[in-house]
Short mmCIF file of C-alpha atoms in Angstrom, two decimals:
data_model
loop_
_atom_site.label_atom_id
_atom_site.label_comp_id
_atom_site.label_asym_id
_atom_site.label_seq_id
_atom_site.Cartn_x
_atom_site.Cartn_y
_atom_site.Cartn_z
CA HIS U 1 -19.50 47.19 3.91
CA PHE U 2 -20.84 43.71 4.92
CA GLY U 3 -20.38 41.95 1.51
CA ASN U 4 -18.00 39.45 3.05
CA LEU U 5 -20.61 38.23 5.39
CA ILE U 6 -22.79 37.04 2.56
CA ALA U 7 -19.99 36.22 0.22
CA ARG U 8 -20.03 32.36 -1.00
CA ASP U 9 -16.69 31.42 0.86
CA TRP U 10 -18.02 33.10 4.13
CA GLN U 11 -21.37 31.36 3.73
CA ARG U 12 -19.71 27.93 3.09
CA MET U 13 -17.46 28.14 6.22
CA THR U 14 -19.88 30.05 8.49
CA PRO U 15 -23.34 29.91 7.30
CA CYS U 16 -25.54 32.66 8.61
CA HIS U 17 -28.38 35.16 7.94
CA VAL U 18 -27.45 38.76 8.02
CA MET U 19 -29.65 41.74 9.03
CA ILE U 20 -28.06 45.11 8.28
CA PRO U 21 -30.19 48.15 10.10
CA GLN U 22 -29.46 51.41 8.71
CA ARG U 23 -29.66 54.82 10.39
CA ASN U 24 -30.34 58.24 8.43
CA THR U 25 -28.52 60.06 11.09
CA PRO U 26 -25.14 58.97 12.33
CA ASN U 27 -24.20 57.73 15.67
CA ASN U 28 -27.82 58.08 17.08
CA TRP U 29 -29.20 54.93 18.28
CA TRP U 30 -30.58 56.55 21.13
CA ASP U 31 -32.87 59.29 21.41
CA ASP U 32 -31.34 61.51 24.00
CA LYS U 33 -34.02 64.32 23.92
CA ASN U 34 -36.84 61.80 24.73
CA ARG U 35 -34.62 59.43 26.68
CA LYS U 36 -35.79 56.47 24.66
CA MET U 37 -34.49 54.10 21.93
CA ALA U 38 -34.34 55.55 18.51
CA TYR U 39 -36.95 54.05 16.09
CA ALA U 40 -34.30 52.17 14.16
CA THR U 41 -33.04 50.27 17.41
CA ARG U 42 -36.69 49.59 18.56
CA LEU U 43 -37.43 48.13 14.98
CA THR U 44 -34.40 46.13 14.70
CA GLY U 45 -34.72 44.68 18.16
CA GLN U 46 -38.46 43.81 17.21
CA ALA U 47 -37.42 42.06 13.84
CA ILE U 48 -34.86 39.91 15.94
CA ASP U 49 -37.52 38.94 18.25
CA VAL U 50 -40.01 38.18 15.44
CA LEU U 51 -37.63 36.14 13.36
CA SER U 52 -36.26 34.27 16.46
CA ALA U 53 -39.48 33.62 18.35
CA ARG U 54 -41.05 31.96 15.26
CA ASN U 55 -37.78 30.32 14.19
CA GLN U 56 -38.31 31.61 10.79
CA ILE U 57 -35.58 31.07 8.34
CA GLY U 58 -33.61 28.56 10.72
CA VAL U 59 -32.42 31.27 13.03
CA ASP U 60 -30.22 29.77 15.86
CA HIS U 61 -31.08 31.60 19.05
CA LYS U 62 -27.81 30.75 20.41
CA ARG U 63 -25.83 32.26 17.68
CA LEU U 64 -27.12 35.69 17.34
CA TYR U 65 -24.23 38.21 16.85
CA VAL U 66 -24.30 41.97 16.62
CA THR U 67 -21.73 43.94 14.37
CA GLY U 68 -21.43 47.37 12.98
CA PHE U 69 -18.99 49.71 11.20
CA SER U 70 -18.32 53.50 12.42
CA GLY U 71 -21.88 54.82 13.26
CA GLY U 72 -23.19 51.26 13.06
CA GLY U 73 -20.52 50.19 15.44
CA PHE U 74 -22.02 52.70 18.07
CA GLY U 75 -25.27 51.07 17.29
CA CYS U 76 -23.52 47.62 18.09
CA TYR U 77 -22.65 49.07 21.45
CA GLU U 78 -26.24 50.30 21.90
CA PHE U 79 -27.52 46.73 21.16
CA MET U 80 -25.19 45.25 23.50
CA ARG U 81 -26.18 47.74 26.32
CA ARG U 82 -30.03 47.31 25.74
CA PHE U 83 -30.22 43.57 24.73
CA PRO U 84 -27.11 41.72 25.99
CA TRP U 85 -29.09 38.51 26.70
CA LYS U 86 -29.98 38.13 23.00
CA PHE U 87 -26.33 37.96 21.58
CA ALA U 88 -23.49 35.52 21.68
CA ALA U 89 -20.79 38.18 20.71
CA ALA U 90 -20.36 41.55 19.38
CA VAL U 91 -18.07 42.75 16.71
CA PRO U 92 -17.82 46.56 16.51
CA MET U 93 -15.62 48.24 13.86
CA ALA U 94 -13.79 51.62 13.52
CA CYS U 95 -15.45 52.82 16.73
CA TYR U 96 -15.36 52.85 20.35
CA ASN U 97 -17.56 52.70 23.44
CA ASN U 98 -17.85 55.98 25.12
CA GLU U 99 -20.71 55.01 27.46
CA LEU U 100 -18.95 52.42 29.62
CA ASP U 101 -20.79 53.38 32.68
CA SER U 102 -23.90 52.00 31.45
CA PHE U 103 -22.30 48.44 31.36
CA SER U 104 -21.77 45.97 33.94
CA PRO U 105 -20.48 42.23 34.14
CA GLU U 106 -24.07 41.07 33.29
CA ARG U 107 -24.33 43.30 30.34
CA ALA U 108 -20.87 42.52 28.86
CA ILE U 109 -20.63 40.19 26.13
CA PRO U 110 -17.63 38.72 24.35
CA GLN U 111 -16.30 41.37 22.02
CA TYR U 112 -14.10 41.47 19.00
CA LEU U 113 -13.17 45.07 18.01
CA PHE U 114 -11.40 46.00 14.68
CA VAL U 115 -9.63 49.48 14.20
CA ASN U 116 -7.19 50.88 11.90
CA GLU U 117 -4.10 52.41 13.95
CA GLY U 118 -4.19 55.45 11.76
CA ASP U 119 -7.94 56.21 12.06
CA PRO U 120 -8.22 59.59 13.40
CA SER U 121 -11.87 59.23 14.63
CA ILE U 122 -10.73 56.66 17.21
CA ALA U 123 -10.44 57.61 20.95
CA TRP U 124 -7.89 55.29 22.24
CA ARG U 125 -8.42 56.24 25.75
CA TRP U 126 -12.06 54.90 25.60
CA ILE U 127 -10.66 51.58 24.22
CA ARG U 128 -8.25 51.21 26.67
CA TRP U 129 -10.72 51.70 29.36
CA GLU U 130 -13.12 49.24 27.90
CA ARG U 131 -10.49 46.54 27.62
CA ASN U 132 -9.46 46.93 31.26
CA LEU U 133 -13.31 46.67 32.26
CA TRP U 134 -13.83 43.49 30.27
CA LYS U 135 -10.59 42.12 31.72
CA ARG U 136 -11.62 42.85 35.27
CA TRP U 137 -14.91 41.07 34.82
CA ASP U 138 -13.52 38.16 33.05
CA ILE U 139 -15.24 38.53 29.73
CA GLU U 140 -13.66 37.70 26.65
CA TRP U 141 -12.42 40.94 24.77
CA ARG U 142 -10.35 41.16 21.51
CA ILE U 143 -8.94 43.68 19.50
CA HIS U 144 -7.25 43.74 16.10
CA ILE U 145 -5.43 46.82 15.30
CA PHE U 146 -4.51 47.07 11.65
CA GLU U 147 -1.00 48.58 11.99
CA GLY U 148 0.18 51.15 9.35
CA VAL U 149 -3.14 51.48 7.98
CA ALA U 150 -4.71 55.11 7.89
CA GLY U 151 -8.40 55.78 7.48
CA HIS U 152 -11.59 54.42 8.57
CA GLY U 153 -12.38 51.22 6.60
CA VAL U 154 -11.70 47.98 8.23
CA TRP U 155 -14.54 45.68 7.24
CA ALA U 156 -13.29 43.93 4.37
CA ALA U 157 -9.92 42.82 5.91
CA ALA U 158 -11.92 42.02 9.32
CA TYR U 159 -14.60 40.05 7.68
CA GLY U 160 -12.10 38.25 5.49
CA ASP U 161 -9.85 37.17 8.46
CA ARG U 162 -10.13 33.40 9.11
CA ASP U 163 -8.98 33.85 12.72
CA PHE U 164 -11.90 36.16 13.39
CA ARG U 165 -14.14 33.74 11.47
CA ARG U 166 -13.18 30.97 13.71
CA TRP U 167 -13.67 33.13 16.77
CA TRP U 168 -17.02 34.30 15.53
CA GLN U 169 -18.31 30.68 14.96
CA SER U 170 -17.05 29.49 18.33
CA GLN U 171 -19.22 32.02 20.16
CA LYS U 172 -22.40 30.65 21.52
CA LEU U 173 -24.80 31.47 24.25
CA ASP U 174 -24.88 28.99 26.85
CA GLN U 175 -28.44 29.86 27.88
CA VAL U 176 -31.06 31.87 25.98
CA THR U 177 -33.11 34.27 28.21
CA TRP U 178 -35.87 36.27 26.22
CA GLN U 179 -36.92 39.50 28.00
#
């Protein structure tokens, strides 16, 4: 799904390191039963900390972004919720945020959401609610709706979009606070 992020033309325009955490169960980045982060979420958060703290492989602390597709998009929201101070921006795709009550202005980071108009898995009421919250809090929130497109796949078109790439590259943390 994320091939465009590591493609030669993307790396030429927007050099970056890409870490792609995976879950073996869909949409489960939080362990509701035990009321704690799922193992993949904790492990990914720790990996980000280790790579950033040691400045290994040239990681720019002010340019950490979180993105994910479908179940990974829900993971993207989980990382926004749990570690908002670590990321300059978020790019969820083919998903929606249905836990908006756990966000606040200090936990909301700039976001660019990509969805297909004809994706039957999208709950548009949650997207409208989130848009209104981010707007009320004066936090940048963008959406790109691929019109006339059915189905779930948006990643290739999204990551290939030059306007998105410029937006992504312009996002930078003003101040990094590691907690």
